[in-house]
mmCIF file of C-alpha atoms in Angstrom:
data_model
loop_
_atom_site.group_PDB
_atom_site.id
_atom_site.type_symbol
_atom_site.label_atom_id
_atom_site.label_comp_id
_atom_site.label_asym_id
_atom_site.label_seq_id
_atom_site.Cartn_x
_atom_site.Cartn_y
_atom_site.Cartn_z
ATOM 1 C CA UNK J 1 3.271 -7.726 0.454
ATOM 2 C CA UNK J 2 1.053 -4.984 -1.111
ATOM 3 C CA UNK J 3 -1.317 -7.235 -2.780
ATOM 4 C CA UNK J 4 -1.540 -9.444 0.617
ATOM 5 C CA UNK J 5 -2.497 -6.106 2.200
ATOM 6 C CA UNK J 6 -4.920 -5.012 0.069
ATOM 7 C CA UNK J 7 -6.273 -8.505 -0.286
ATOM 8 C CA UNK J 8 -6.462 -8.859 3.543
ATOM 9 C CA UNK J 9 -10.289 -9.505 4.977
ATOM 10 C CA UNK J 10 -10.303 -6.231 7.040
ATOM 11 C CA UNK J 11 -9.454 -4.050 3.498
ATOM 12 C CA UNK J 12 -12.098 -5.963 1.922
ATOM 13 C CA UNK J 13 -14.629 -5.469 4.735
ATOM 14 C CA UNK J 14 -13.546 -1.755 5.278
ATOM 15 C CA UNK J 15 -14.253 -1.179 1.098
ATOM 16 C CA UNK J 16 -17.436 -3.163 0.970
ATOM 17 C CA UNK J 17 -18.741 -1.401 4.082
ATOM 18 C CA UNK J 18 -17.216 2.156 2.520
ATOM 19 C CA UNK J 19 -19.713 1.297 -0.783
ATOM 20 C CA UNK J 20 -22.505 0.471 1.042
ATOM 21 C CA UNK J 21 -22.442 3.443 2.488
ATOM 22 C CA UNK J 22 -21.601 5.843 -0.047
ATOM 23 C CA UNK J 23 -24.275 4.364 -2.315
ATOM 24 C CA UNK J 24 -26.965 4.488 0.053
ATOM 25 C CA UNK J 25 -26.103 8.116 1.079
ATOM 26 C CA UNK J 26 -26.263 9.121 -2.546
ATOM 27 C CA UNK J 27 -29.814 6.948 -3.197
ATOM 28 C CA UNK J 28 -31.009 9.148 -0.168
ATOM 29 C CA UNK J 29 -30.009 12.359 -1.507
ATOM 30 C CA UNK J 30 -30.958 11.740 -4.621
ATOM 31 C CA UNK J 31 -34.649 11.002 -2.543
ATOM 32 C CA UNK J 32 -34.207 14.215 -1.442
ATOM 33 C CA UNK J 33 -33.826 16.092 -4.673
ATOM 34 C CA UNK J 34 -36.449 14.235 -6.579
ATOM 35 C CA UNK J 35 -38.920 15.127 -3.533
ATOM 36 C CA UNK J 36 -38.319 19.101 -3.807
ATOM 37 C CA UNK J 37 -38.810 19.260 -7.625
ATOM 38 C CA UNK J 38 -41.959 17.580 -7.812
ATOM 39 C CA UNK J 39 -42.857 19.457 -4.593
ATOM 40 C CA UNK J 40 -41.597 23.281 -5.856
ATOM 41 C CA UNK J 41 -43.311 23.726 -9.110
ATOM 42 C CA UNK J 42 -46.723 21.826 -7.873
ATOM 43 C CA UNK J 43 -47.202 24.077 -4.330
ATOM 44 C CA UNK J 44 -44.213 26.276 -3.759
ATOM 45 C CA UNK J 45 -41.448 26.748 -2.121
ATOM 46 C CA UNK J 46 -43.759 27.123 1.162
ATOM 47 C CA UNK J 47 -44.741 23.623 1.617
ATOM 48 C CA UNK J 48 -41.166 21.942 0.327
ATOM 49 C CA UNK J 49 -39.905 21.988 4.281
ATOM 50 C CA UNK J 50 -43.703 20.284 4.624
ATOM 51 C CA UNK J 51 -42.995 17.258 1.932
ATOM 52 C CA UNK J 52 -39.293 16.764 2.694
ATOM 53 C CA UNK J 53 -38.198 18.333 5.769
ATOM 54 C CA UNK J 54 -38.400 15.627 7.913
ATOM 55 C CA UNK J 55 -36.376 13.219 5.709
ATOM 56 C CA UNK J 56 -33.986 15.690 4.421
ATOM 57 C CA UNK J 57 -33.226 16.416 8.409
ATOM 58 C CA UNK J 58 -32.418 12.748 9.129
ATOM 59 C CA UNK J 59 -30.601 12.332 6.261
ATOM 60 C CA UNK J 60 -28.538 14.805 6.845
ATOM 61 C CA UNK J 61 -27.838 13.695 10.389
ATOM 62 C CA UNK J 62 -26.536 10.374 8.923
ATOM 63 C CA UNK J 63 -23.669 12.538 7.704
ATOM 64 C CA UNK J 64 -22.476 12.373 11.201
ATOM 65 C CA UNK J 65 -20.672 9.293 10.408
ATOM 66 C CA UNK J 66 -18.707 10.747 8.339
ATOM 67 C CA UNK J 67 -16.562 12.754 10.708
ATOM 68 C CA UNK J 68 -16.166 8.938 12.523
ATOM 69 C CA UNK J 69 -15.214 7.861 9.188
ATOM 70 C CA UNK J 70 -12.349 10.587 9.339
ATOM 71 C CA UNK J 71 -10.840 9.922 13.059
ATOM 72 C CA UNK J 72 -10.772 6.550 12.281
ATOM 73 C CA UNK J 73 -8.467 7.166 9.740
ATOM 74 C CA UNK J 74 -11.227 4.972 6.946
ATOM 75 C CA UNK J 75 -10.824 7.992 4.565
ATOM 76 C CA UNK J 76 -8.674 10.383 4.052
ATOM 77 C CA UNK J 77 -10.646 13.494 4.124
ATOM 78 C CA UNK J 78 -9.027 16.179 7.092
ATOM 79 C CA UNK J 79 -10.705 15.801 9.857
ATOM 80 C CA UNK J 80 -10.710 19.574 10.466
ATOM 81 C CA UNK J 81 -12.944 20.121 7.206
ATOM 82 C CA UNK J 82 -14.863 17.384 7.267
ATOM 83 C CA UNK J 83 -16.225 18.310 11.047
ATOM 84 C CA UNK J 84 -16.687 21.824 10.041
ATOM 85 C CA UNK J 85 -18.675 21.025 6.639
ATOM 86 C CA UNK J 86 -20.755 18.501 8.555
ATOM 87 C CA UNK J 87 -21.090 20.725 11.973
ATOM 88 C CA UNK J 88 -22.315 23.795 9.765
ATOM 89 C CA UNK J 89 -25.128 21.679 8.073
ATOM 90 C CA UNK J 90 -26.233 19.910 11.372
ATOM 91 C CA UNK J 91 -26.679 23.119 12.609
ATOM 92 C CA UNK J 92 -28.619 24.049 9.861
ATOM 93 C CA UNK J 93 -31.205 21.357 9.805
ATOM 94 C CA UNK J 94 -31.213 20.982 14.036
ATOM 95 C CA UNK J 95 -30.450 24.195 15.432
ATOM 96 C CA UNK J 96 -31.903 26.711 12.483
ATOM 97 C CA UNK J 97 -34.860 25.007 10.483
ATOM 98 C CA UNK J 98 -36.382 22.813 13.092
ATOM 99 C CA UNK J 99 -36.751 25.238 16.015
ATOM 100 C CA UNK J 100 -37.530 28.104 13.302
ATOM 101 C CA UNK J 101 -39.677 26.512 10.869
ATOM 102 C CA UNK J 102 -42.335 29.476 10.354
ATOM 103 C CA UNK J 103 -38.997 32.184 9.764
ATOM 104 C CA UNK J 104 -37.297 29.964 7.294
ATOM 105 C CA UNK J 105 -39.085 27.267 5.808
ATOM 106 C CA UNK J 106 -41.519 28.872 3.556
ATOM 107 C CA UNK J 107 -38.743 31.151 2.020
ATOM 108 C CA UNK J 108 -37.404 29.893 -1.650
ATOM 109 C CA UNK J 109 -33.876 29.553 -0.054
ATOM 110 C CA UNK J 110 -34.636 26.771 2.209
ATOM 111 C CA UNK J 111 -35.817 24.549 -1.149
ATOM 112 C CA UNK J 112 -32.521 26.487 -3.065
ATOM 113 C CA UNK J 113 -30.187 25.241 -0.095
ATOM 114 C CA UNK J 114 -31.783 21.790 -0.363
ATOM 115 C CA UNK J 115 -31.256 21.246 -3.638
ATOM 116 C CA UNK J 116 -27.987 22.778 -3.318
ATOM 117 C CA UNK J 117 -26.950 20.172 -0.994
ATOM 118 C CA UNK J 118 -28.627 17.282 -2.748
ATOM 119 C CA UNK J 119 -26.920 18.200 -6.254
ATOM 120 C CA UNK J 120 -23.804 18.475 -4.422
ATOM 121 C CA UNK J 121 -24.228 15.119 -2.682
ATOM 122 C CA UNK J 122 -25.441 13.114 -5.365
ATOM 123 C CA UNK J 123 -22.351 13.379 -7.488
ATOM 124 C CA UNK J 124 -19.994 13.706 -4.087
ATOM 125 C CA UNK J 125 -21.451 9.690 -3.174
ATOM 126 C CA UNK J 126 -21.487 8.816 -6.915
ATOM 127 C CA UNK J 127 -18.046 9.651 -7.017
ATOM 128 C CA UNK J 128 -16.893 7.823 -3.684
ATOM 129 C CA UNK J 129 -18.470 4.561 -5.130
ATOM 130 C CA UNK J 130 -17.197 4.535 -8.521
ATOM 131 C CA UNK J 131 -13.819 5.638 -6.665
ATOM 132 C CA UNK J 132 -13.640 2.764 -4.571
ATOM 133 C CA UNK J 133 -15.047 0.325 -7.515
ATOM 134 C CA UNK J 134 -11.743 1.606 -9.493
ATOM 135 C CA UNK J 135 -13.612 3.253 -12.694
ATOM 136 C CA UNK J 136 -14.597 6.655 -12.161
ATOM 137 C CA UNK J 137 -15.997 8.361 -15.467
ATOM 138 C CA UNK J 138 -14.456 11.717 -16.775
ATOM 139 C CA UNK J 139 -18.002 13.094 -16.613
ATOM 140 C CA UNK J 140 -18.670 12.016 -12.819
ATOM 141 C CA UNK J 141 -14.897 12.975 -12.336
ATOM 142 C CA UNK J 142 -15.824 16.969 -14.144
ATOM 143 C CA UNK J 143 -19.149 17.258 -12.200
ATOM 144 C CA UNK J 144 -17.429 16.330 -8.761
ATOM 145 C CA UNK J 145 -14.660 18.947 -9.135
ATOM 146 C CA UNK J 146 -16.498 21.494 -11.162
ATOM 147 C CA UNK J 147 -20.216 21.822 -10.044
ATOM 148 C CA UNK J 148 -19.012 23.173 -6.827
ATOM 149 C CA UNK J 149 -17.764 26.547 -8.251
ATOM 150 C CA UNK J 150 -22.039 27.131 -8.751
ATOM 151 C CA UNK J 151 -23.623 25.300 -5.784
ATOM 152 C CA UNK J 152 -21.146 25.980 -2.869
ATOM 153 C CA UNK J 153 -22.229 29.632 -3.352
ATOM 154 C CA UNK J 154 -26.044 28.972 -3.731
ATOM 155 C CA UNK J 155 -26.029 26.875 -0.980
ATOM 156 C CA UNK J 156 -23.797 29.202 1.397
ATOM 157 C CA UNK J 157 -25.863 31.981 0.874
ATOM 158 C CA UNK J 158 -29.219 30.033 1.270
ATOM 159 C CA UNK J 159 -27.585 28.797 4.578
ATOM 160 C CA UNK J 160 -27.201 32.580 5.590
ATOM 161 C CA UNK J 161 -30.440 33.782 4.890
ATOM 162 C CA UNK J 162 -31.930 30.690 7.172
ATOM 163 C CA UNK J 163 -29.578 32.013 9.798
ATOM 164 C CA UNK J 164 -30.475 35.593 9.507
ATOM 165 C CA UNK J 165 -34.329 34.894 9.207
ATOM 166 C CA UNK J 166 -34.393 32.569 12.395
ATOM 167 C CA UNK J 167 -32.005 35.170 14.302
ATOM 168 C CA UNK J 168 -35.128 37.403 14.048
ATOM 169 C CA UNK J 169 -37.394 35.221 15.893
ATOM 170 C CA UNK J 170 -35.252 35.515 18.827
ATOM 171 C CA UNK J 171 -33.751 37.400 21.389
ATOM 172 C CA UNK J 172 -30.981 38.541 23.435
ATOM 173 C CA UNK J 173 -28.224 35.680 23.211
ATOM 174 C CA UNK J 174 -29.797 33.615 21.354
ATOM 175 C CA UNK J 175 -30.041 36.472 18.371
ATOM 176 C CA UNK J 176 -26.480 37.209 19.388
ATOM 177 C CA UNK J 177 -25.294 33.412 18.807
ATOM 178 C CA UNK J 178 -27.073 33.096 15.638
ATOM 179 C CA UNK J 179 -25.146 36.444 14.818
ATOM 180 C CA UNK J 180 -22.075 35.345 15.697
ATOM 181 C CA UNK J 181 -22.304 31.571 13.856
ATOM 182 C CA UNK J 182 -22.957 33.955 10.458
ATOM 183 C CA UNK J 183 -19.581 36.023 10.928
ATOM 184 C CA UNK J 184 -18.072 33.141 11.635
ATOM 185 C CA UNK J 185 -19.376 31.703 8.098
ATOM 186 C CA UNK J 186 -16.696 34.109 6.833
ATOM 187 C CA UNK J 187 -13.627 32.768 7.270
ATOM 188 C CA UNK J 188 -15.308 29.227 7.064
ATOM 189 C CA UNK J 189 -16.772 29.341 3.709
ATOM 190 C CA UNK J 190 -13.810 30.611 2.599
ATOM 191 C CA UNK J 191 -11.683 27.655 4.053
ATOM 192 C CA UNK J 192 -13.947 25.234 2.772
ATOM 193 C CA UNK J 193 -13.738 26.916 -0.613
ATOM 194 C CA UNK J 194 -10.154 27.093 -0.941
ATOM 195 C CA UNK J 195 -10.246 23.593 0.122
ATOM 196 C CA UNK J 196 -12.212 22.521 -2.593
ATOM 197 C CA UNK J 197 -10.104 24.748 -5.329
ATOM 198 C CA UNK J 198 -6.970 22.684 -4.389
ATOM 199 C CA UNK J 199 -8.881 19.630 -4.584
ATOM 200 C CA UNK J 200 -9.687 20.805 -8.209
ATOM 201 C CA UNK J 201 -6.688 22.179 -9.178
ATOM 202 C CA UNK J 202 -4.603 18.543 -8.511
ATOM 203 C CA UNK J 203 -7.699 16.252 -9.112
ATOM 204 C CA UNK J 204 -7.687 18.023 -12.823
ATOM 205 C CA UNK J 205 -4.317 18.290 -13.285
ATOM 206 C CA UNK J 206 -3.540 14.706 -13.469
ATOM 207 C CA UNK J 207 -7.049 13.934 -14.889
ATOM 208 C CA UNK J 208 -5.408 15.895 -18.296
ATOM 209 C CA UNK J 209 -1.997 14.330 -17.963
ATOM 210 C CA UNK J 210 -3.827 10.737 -17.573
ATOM 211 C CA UNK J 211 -5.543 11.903 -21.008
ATOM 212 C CA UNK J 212 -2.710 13.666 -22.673
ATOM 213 C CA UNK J 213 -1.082 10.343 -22.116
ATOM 214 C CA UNK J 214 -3.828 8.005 -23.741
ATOM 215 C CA UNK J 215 -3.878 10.708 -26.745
ATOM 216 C CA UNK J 216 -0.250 9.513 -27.009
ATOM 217 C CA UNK J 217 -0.645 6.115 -26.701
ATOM 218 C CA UNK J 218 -3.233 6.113 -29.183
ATOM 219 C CA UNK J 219 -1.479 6.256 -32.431
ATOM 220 C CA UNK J 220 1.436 3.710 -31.405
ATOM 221 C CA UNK J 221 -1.391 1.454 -30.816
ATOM 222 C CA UNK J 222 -2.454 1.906 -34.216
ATOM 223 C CA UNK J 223 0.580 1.991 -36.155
ATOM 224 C CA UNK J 224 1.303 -1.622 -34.114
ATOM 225 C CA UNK J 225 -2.720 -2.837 -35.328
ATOM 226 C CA UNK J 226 -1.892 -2.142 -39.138
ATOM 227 C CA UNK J 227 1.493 -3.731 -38.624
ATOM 228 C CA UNK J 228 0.176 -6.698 -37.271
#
């Protein structure tokens, strides 16, 4: 009955469609990354928003999908977290950068978010595909659940400084809603992290039993070759 069900044309479409996705997403990030270091040591971190702006913004916005992805129930990613990571970055790129691109795009943290995000993302999709393919490599498996510890805090407080330097070219409520999204960042970063530690902690954990058992596999498989 399991193999029926996983063999059934829906699971097959929902998978293929799942790859497709994942692999394009991390093609396009990877886009993304490529385009601010040939752009940052050639001109600056001033004209990175100029070269890749556009592209990263849209790109970004296909995210969106993922939080349909969620309440569909096609992954299994919370819904809660998912929203919230996607929500903070669409504000980011829509609400922060595009309206305020004098205040924060020349600044070194808008390229330092960026390729935040794009590290993050390459290896996040590169992981999804090889996940749903059935072979994930312990390297891809280590960057996934490690690289985070680094670039969740780069690009958190790049995301911050965008916030507070676009806050400044307003006023009234405006400056006071920008204000209030960054205290808010508080207890969300910190949910998101936490999130991601757990992930680690269990993701890890049976990563080391799955090779603690292969190291003791390994020398019955020998002793049974030089028997043979």
């Amino acid at each position: 009955m399991a193999e029926e069900k996983k063999l059934s044309p829906a699971y097959v479409r929902k998978q293929q469609y799942l790859i497709v996705y994942n692999l394009a997403s991390a093609i396009l990030w990877f886009s993304v990354l490529a385009r601010v270091l040939i752009i940052l040591p050639i001109t600056g971190p001033a004209y990175v928003h100029d070269g890749v702006g556009t592209f990263a913004r849209w790109v970004q916005t296909l995210a969106v999908l993922e939080i349909v992805h969620s309440a569909l129930g096609l992954v299994r990613s919370p819904l809660s977290t998912t929203f919230l990571q996607v929500f903070s970055r669409i504000l980011l790129v829509w609400g922060i950068v595009y309206p305020f691109p004098l205040q924060t795009s020349p600044s070194p943290f808008y390229s330092s978010m960026l390729i935040a995000w794009s590290v993050t993302e390459v290896v996040r999709y590169a992981f999804f595909v090889q996940n749903l393919r059935g072979t994930v490599p312990p390297a891809l498996v280590w960057l996934r659940y490690n690289l985070f510890y680094v670039l969740y805090p780069v690009g958190i407080s790049s995301e911050c400084v965008m916030m507070w330097k676009a806050s400044w070219a307003t006023e009234g409520l405006p400056r006071f809603a920008i204000w209030a999204v960054l205290v808010g960042y508080v207890p969300g970063s910190y949910v998101l992290y936490t999130h991601m530690i757990k992930q680690r902690k269990k993701v890890m954990r049976s990563q080391n039993a799955l090779d603690q058992h292969k190291r003791q596999r390994q020398p019955t498989m020998e002793s049974f070759s030089k028997e043979s």
